[in-house]
Coordinates of C-alpha atoms in Angstrom, one line a residue:
Chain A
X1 CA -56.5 -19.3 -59.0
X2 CA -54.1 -17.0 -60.8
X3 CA -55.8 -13.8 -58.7
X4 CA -55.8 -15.9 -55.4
X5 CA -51.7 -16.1 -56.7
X6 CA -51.3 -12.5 -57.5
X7 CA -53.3 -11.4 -54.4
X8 CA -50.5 -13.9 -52.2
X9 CA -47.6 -12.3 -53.9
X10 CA -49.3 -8.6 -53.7
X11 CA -49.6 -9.3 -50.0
X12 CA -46.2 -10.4 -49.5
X13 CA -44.8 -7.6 -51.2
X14 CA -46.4 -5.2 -49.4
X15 CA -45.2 -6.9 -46.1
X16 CA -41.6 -6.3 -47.5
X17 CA -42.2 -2.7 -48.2
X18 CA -43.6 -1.9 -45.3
X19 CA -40.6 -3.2 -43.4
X20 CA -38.6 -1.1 -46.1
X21 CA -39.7 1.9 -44.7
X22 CA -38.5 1.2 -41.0
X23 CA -34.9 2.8 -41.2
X24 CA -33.0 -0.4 -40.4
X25 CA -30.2 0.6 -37.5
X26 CA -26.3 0.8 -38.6
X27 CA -24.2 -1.6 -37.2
X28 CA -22.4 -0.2 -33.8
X29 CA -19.3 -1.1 -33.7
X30 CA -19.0 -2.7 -29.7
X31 CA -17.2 0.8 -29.0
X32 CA -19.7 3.3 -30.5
X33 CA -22.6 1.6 -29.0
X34 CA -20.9 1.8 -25.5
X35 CA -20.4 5.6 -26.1
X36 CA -24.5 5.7 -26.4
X37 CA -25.0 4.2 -23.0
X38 CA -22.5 5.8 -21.1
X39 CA -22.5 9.0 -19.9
X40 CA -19.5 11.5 -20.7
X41 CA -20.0 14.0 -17.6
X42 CA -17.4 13.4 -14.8
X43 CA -19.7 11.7 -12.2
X44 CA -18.2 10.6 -8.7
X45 CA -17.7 7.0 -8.2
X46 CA -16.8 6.9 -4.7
X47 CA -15.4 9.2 -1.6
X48 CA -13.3 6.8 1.3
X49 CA -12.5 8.4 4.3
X50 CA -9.7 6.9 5.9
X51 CA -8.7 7.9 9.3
X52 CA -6.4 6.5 12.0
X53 CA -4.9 6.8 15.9
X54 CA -1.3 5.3 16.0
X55 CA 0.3 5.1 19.8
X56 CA 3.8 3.5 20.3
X57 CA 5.8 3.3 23.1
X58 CA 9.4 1.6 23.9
X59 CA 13.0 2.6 25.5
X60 CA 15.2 2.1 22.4
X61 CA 14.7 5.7 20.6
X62 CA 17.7 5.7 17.5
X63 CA 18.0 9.3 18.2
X64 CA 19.6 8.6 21.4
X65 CA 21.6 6.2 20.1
X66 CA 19.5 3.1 21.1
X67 CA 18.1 4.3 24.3
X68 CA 15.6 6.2 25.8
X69 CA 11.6 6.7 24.8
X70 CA 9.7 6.3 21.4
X71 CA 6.6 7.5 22.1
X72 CA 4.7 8.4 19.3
X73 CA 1.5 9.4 18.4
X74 CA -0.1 9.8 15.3
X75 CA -3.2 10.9 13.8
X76 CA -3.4 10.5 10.2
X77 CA -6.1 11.0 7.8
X78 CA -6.9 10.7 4.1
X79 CA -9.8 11.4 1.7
X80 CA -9.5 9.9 -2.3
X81 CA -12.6 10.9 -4.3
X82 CA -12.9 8.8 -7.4
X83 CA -14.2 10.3 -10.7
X84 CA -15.2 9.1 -14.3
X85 CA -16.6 9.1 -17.0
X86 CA -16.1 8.2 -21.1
X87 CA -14.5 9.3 -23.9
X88 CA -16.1 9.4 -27.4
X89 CA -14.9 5.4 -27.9
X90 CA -16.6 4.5 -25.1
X91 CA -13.0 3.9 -22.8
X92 CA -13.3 5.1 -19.2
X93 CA -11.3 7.5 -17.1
X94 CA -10.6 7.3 -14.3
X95 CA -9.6 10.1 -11.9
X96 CA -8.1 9.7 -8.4
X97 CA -7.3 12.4 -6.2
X98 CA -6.2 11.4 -3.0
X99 CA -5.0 14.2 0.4
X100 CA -3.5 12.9 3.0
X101 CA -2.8 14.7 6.3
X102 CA -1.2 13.3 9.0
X103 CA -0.5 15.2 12.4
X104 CA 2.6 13.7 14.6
X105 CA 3.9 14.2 17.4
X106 CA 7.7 12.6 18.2
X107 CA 9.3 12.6 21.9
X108 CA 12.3 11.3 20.1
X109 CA 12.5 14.4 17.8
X110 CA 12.9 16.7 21.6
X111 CA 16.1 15.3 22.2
X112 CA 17.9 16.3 18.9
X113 CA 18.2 19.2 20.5
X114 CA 17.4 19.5 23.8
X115 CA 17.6 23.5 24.4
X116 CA 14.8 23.9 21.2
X117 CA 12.1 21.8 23.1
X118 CA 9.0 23.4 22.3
X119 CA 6.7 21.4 24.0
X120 CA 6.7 17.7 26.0
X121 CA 7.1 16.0 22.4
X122 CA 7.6 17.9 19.6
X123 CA 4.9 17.7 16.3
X124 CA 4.9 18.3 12.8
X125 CA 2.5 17.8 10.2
X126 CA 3.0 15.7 6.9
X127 CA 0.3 16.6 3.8
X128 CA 0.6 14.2 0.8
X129 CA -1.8 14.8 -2.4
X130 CA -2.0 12.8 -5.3
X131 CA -3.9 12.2 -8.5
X132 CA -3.9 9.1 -10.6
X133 CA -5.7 9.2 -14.1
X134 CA -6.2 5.6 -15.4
X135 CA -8.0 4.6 -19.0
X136 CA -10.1 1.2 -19.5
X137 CA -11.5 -0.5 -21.9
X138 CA -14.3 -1.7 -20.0
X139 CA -14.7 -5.0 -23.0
X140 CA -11.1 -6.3 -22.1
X141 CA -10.1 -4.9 -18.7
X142 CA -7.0 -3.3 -20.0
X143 CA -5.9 -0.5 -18.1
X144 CA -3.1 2.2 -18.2
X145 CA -2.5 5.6 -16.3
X146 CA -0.1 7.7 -14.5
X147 CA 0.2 9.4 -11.1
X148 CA 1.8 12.2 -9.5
X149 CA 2.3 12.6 -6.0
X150 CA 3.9 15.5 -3.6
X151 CA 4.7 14.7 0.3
X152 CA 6.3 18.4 2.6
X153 CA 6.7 17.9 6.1
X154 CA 9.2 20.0 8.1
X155 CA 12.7 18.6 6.9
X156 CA 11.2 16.5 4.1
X157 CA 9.9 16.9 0.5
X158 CA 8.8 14.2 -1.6
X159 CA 7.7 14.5 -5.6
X160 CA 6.6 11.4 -6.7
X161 CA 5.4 9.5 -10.2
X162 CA 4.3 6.6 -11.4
X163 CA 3.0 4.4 -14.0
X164 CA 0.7 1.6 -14.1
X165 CA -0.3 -1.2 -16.5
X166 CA -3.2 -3.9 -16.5
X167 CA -3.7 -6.8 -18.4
X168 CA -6.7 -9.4 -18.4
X169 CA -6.6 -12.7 -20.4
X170 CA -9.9 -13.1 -22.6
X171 CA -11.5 -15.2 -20.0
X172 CA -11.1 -12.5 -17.3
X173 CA -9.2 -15.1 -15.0
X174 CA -5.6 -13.8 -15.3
X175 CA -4.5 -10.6 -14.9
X176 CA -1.3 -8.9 -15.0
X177 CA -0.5 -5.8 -13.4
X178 CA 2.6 -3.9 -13.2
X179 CA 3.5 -0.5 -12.1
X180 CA 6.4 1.8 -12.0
X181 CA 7.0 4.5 -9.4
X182 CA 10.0 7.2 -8.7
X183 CA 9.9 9.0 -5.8
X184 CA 12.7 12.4 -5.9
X185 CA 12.9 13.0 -2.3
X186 CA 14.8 16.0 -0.4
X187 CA 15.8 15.8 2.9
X188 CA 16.6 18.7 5.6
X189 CA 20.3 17.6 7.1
X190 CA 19.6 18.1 10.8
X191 CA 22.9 16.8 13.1
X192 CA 22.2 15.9 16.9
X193 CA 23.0 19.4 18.9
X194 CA 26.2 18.2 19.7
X195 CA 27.4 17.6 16.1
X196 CA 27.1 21.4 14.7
X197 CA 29.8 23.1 13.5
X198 CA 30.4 25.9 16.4
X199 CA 28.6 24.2 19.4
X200 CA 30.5 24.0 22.8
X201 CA 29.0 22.4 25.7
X202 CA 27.8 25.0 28.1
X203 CA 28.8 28.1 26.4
X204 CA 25.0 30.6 24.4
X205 CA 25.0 29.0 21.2
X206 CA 22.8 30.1 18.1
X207 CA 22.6 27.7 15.1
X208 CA 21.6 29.2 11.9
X209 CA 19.6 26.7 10.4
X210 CA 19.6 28.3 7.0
X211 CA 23.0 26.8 6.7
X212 CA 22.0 23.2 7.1
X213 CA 21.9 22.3 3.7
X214 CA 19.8 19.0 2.1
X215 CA 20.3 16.2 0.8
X216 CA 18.9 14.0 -1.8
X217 CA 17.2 10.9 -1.3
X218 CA 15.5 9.2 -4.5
X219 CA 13.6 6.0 -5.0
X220 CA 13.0 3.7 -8.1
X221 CA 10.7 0.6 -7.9
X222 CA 8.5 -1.8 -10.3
X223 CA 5.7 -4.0 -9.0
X224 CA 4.7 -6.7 -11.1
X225 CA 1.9 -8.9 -9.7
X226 CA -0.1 -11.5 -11.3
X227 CA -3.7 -13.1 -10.8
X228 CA -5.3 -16.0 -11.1
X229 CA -8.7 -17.6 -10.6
X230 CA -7.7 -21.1 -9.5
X231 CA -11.2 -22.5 -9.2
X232 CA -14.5 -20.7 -8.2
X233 CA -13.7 -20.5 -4.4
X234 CA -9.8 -19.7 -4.6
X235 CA -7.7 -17.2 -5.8
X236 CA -4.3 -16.4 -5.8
X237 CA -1.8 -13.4 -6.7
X238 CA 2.0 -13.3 -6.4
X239 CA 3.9 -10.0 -6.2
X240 CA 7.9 -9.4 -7.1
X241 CA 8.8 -5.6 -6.5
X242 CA 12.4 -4.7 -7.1
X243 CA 13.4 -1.6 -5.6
X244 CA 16.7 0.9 -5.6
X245 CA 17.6 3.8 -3.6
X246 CA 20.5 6.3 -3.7
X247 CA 21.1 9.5 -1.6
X248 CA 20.9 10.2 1.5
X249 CA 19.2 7.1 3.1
X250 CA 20.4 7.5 6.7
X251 CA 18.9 9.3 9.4
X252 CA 21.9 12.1 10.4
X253 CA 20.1 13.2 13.4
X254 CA 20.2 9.9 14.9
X255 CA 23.3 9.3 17.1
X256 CA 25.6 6.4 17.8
X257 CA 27.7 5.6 20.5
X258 CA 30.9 3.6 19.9
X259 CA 33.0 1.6 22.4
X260 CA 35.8 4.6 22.6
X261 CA 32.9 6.7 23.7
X262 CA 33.0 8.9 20.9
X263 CA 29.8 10.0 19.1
X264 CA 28.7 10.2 15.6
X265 CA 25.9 10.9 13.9
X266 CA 24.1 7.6 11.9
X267 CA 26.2 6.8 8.9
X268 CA 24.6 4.2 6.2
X269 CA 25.3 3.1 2.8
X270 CA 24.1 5.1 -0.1
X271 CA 22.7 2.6 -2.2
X272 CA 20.1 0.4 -1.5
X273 CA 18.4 -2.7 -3.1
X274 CA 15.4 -4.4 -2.5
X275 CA 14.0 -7.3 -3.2
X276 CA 10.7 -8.4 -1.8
X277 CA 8.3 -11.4 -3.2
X278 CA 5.2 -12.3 -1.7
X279 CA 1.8 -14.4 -2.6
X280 CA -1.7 -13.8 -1.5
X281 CA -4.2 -16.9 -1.2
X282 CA -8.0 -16.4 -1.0
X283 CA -10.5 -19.1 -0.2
X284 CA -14.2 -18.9 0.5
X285 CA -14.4 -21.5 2.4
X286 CA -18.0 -21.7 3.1
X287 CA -21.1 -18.7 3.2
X288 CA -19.6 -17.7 6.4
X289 CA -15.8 -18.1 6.4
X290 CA -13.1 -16.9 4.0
X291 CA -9.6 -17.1 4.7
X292 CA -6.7 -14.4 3.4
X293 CA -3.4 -15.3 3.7
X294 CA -0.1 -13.6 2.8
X295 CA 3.1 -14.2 2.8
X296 CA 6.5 -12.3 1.9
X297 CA 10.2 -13.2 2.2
X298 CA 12.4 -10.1 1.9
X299 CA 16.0 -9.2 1.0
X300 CA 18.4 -6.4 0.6
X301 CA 21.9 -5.7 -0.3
X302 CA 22.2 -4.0 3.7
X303 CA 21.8 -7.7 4.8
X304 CA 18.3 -7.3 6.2
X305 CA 16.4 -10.9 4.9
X306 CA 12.4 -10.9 6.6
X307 CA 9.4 -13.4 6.3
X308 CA 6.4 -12.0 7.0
X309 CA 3.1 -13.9 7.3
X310 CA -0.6 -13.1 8.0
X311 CA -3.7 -14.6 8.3
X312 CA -7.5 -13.4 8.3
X313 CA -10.2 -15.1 8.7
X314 CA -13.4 -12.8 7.7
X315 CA -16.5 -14.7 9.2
X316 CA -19.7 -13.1 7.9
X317 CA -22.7 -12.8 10.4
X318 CA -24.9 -12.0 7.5
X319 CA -24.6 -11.0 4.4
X320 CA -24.0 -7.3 5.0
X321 CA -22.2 -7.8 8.3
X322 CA -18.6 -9.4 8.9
X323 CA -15.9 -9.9 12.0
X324 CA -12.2 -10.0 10.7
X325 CA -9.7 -11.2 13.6
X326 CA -6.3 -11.3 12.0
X327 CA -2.6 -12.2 13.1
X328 CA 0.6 -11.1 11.3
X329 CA 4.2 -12.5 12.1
X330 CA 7.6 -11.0 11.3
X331 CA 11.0 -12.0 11.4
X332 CA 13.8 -9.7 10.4
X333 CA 17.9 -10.7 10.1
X334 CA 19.2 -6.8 10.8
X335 CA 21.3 -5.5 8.7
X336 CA 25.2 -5.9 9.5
X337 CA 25.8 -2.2 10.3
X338 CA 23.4 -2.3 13.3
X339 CA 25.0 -2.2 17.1
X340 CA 22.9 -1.6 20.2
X341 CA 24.0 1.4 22.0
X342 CA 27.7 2.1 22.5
X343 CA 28.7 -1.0 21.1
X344 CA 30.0 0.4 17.6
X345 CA 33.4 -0.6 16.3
X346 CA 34.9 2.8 15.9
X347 CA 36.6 1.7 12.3
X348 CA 33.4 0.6 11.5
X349 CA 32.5 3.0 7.9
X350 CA 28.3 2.4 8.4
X351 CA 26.9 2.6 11.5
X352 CA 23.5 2.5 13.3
X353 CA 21.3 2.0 16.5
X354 CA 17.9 2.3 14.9
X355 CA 16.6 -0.9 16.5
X356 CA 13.5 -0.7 13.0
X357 CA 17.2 -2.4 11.3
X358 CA 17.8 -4.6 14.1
X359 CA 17.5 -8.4 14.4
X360 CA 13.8 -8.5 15.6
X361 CA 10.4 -9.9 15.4
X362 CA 6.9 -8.7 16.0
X363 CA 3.3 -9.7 16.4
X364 CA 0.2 -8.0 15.1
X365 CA -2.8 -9.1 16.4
X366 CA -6.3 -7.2 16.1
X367 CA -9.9 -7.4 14.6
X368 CA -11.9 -5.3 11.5
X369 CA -15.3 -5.0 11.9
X370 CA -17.5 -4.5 8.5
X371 CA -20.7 -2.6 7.8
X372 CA -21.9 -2.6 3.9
X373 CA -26.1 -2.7 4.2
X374 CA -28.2 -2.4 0.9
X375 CA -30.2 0.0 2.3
X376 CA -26.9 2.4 3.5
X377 CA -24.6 1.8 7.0
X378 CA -27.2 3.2 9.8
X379 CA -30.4 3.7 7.2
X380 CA -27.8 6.2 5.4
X381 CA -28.0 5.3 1.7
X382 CA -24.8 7.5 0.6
X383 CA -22.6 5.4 3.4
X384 CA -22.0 2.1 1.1
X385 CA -19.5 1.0 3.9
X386 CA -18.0 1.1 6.9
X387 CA -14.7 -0.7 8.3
X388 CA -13.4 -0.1 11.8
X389 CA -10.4 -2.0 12.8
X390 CA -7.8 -2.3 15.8
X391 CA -4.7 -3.6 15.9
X392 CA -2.0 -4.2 18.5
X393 CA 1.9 -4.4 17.7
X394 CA 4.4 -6.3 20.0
X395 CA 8.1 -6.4 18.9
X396 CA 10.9 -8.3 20.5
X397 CA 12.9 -5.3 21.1
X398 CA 10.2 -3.5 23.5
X399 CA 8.1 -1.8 21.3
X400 CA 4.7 -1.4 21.9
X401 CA 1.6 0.3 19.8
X402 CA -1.9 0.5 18.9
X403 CA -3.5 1.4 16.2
X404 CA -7.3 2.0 15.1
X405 CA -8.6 2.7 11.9
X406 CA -11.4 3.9 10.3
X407 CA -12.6 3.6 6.5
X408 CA -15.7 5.1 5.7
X409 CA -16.7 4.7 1.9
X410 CA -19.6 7.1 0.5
X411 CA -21.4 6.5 -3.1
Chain B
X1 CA 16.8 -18.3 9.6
X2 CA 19.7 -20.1 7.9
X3 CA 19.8 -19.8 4.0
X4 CA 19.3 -22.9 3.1
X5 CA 15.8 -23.3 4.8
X6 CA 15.5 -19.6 3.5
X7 CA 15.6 -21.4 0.3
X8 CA 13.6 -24.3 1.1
X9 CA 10.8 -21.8 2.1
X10 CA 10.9 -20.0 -1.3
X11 CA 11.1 -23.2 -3.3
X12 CA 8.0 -24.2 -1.3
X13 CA 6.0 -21.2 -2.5
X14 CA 6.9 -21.3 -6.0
X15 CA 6.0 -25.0 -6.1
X16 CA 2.7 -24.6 -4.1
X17 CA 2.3 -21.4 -6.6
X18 CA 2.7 -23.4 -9.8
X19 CA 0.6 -26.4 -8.7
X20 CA -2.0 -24.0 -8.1
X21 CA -2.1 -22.4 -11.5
X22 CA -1.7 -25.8 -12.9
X23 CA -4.9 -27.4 -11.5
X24 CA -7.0 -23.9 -12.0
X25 CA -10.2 -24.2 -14.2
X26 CA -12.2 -22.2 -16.4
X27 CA -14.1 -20.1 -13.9
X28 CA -17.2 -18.4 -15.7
X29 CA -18.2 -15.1 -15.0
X30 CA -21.2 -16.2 -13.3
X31 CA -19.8 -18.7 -11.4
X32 CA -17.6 -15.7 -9.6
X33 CA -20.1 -14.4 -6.8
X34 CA -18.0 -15.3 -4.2
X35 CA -14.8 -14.7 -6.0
X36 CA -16.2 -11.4 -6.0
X37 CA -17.5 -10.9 -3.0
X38 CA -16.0 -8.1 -0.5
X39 CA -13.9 -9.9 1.3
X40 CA -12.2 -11.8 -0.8
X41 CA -10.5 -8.6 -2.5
X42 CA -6.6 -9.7 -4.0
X43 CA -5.6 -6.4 -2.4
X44 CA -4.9 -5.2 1.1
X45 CA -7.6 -3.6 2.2
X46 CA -8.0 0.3 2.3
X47 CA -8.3 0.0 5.8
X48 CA -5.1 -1.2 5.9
X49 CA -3.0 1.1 4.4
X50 CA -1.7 3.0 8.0
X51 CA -1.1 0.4 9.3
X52 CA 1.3 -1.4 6.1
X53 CA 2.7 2.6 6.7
X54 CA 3.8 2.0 10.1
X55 CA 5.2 -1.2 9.7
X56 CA 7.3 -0.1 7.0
X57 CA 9.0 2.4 9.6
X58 CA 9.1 0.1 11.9
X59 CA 10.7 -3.1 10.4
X60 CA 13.3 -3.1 7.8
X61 CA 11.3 -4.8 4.8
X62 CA 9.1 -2.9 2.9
X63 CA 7.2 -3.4 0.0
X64 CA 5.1 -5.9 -2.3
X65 CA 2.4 -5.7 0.4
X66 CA 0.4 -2.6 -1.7
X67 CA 2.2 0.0 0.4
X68 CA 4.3 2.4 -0.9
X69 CA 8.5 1.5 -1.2
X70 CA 9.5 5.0 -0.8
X71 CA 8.5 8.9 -0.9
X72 CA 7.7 11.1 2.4
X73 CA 9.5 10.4 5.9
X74 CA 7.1 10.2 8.9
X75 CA 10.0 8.2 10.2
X76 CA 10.6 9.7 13.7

């Protein structure tokens, strides 16, 4: 019995150092172990390709002091490629590079000076890059990261940088984000024709434009927005975002008219406040309808208070397949400086006609359309999704456009 | 839009706001598929962001909407 004993504790023994020999593995720490599975090469995430047609149209152009056309046209497109990858504690980066290029073309601009016109409606181009670098940690969802931005079109130049902040609560249902952005702008002072030093009606006149001089016009804002999970078919997320501008924040080529009949160009305050809150609600409200809403109520010191409210109602076909018709309202108190067109006190200190300023309020009415197949939009695998969408603007003061838009998203 | 209905309107919000967080529950992660689905994305959508541009030039307000609240002109 005693061998049977030995034999059973032999045995045993030898099953313990056989599992002695199998190097046992270290204990990752959550970090370390991440940094195994992920990869550290910069990989692309995902290329959108956003591109759009804006038309408007109207008889209340600011540059001739509230009257005359505002046809517009714009085509304006942007590309953001989104890279990342992991640093050796397993926290992502996040790398955002965004060009914008917009091509415009202004009737308005034409009658600034009406002996320059270069064409039916004169066009510029506006090219704004960007790069934002953000770091997660993928385990709690906290984010941070900066951006830098440049905007040059032909009397403006934009530098722009910002900061950004996430927080998620542990169960992933709350999250705080906040961000905040300066924007050091320089603006080309171009006066109406009339206006220059040395012009007299009727008599050769050459303006040298390397006398114009510019003017600043910076921008300071925070966003701070926080969401919530309300319950698994509702969501929520409110948004404050103070802002404050000083410089030059009127438009000097834009005339105004005053009841004496003289003529100045657009004079405005140099400060500016704003103070917009708004709230986002989203509710699935069955496998084939969800409903967005937003709302905003906006204020500033220039006496311009807004509400703004939309509603979409995404109804999904299929799964991969959805119709979006959507209708936004806006209702804007103008701010006390605006008069319609020679109507301007002539003691008045801040003056305008831009009708954008004006007591007004606008419709937006249109439909998205939405593509995003498993197998690729049109069999092609790279083209995760597709978003086409149309939308017509109506305003109270006669101002008509259109817009289509395009968003194209390749993985 | 007189101010006190201004107020009214914003009192409303907050209220509805705050009863909303105070009746939210636990959501687990998987019970979030259609929390997480597409379309019901907190932000505007990328499709969207021309449009929130040319609105901002063409109404006084700007801002907490996801568009930008300054930076470049494109203001003809």
């Amino acid at each position: 019995m005693k061998k049977l004993y030995l034999n059973v504790a032999l045995f045993y023994m030898g099953i313990l150092a056989s599992h002695a020999q199998i190097v046992s593995p270290v204990p990752a720490k959550a970090d370390t172990a991440n940094a195994a599975y992920h990869s550290k090469k910069l990989t692309v995430d995902e290329v959108n390709f956003v591109s759009a047609y804006y038309h408007q149209d109207g008889n209340h152009s600011a540059v001739t002091g509230g009257i005359g056309t505002e046809l517009l046209t714009d085509f304006a497109n942007t590309i953001d490629v989104q890279l990342s990858n992991y640093n050796k504690r397993g926290r992502k980066n996040t790398f955002l590079f965004e060009l914008g290029i917009d091509h415009y073309s202004s009737a308005s601009s034409d009658k600034i000076d009406p002996s320059t016109i270069s064409s039916a409606s004169k066009s510029d181009n506006r090219i704004y890059p960007s790069l934002n670098w953000t770091r997660t940690n993928e385990q709690t969802g906290n984010a941070y990261g900066f951006t830098g931005s440049y905007s040059h079109e032909y009397d403006y130049q934009s530098f722009g940088a910002a900061f950004n902040l996430t927080r998620l609560s542990k169960n992933k249902n709350t999250q705080f984000d906040m961000r905040l952005q300066a924007f050091l702008d320089k603006w080309k002072v171009i006066l109406p024709v009339e206006l220059r030093p040395g012009y007299a009606p009727g008599k050769n006149y050459e303006h040298d434009h390397s006398a114009d001089g510019s003017a600043p016009r910076n921008s300071f804002s925070a966003s701070f927005s926080l969401s919530q999970v309300i319950n698994p078919r509702l969501q929520v997320l409110i948004i404050v975002e103070p802002a404050y501008q000083h410089g030059l924040l009127s438009t000097r080529y834009q005339r105004d008219y005053f009841t004496d009949g003289s003529l100045r160009a657009e004079n405005l305050p140099g400060k500016r406040y704003k103070l917009p809150v708004a709230a986002r609600f989203n509710y699935f409200l069955d496998d084939h309808f969800i409903i967005r809403t937003y709302y905003r109520y906006y204020m500033d010191n220039w006496g311009i208070r807004a509400h703004t409210a939309e509603v979409e109602v995404p109804v999904k076909l299929t799964s991969f397949v959805s119709v979006s018709p959507f209708y936004r309202y806006n209702s804007q108190q103008g701010t006390r400086y605006f008069a319609p067109y020679g109507q301007h006190n002539p003691n008045a200190a801040y003056y305008t006609s831009d009708c954008d300023l004006a007591d007004l309020h606008s419709s937006f009415v249109g439909a998205g359309l939405r593509l995003s197949p498993p197998k690729g939009v049109f069999g092609w695998q790279r083209l995760n999704m597709l978003e086409l969408r149309y939308g017509h603007y109506m305003r109270s003061t006669n101002l008509t456009s259109n817009v289509i838009t395009l968003n194209m998203r390749f993985k | 839009m007189n101010k006190k209905y201004q107020l009214y309107v914003l009192l409303a919000l907050v209220a509805f706001s705050c009863s909303g967080l105070a009746s939210c529950v636990s959501v687990k992660p998987y019970q979030k598929n259609r929390l997480n689905d597409a379309e019901m994305e907190l932000r505007a959508r990328t499709a969207q962001k021309f449009e929130q541009s040319f609105q901002l030039y063409r109404e006084g307000g700007s801002g907490a909407n996801g568009g930008k609240s300054g930076g470049g002109c494109g203001c003809n």
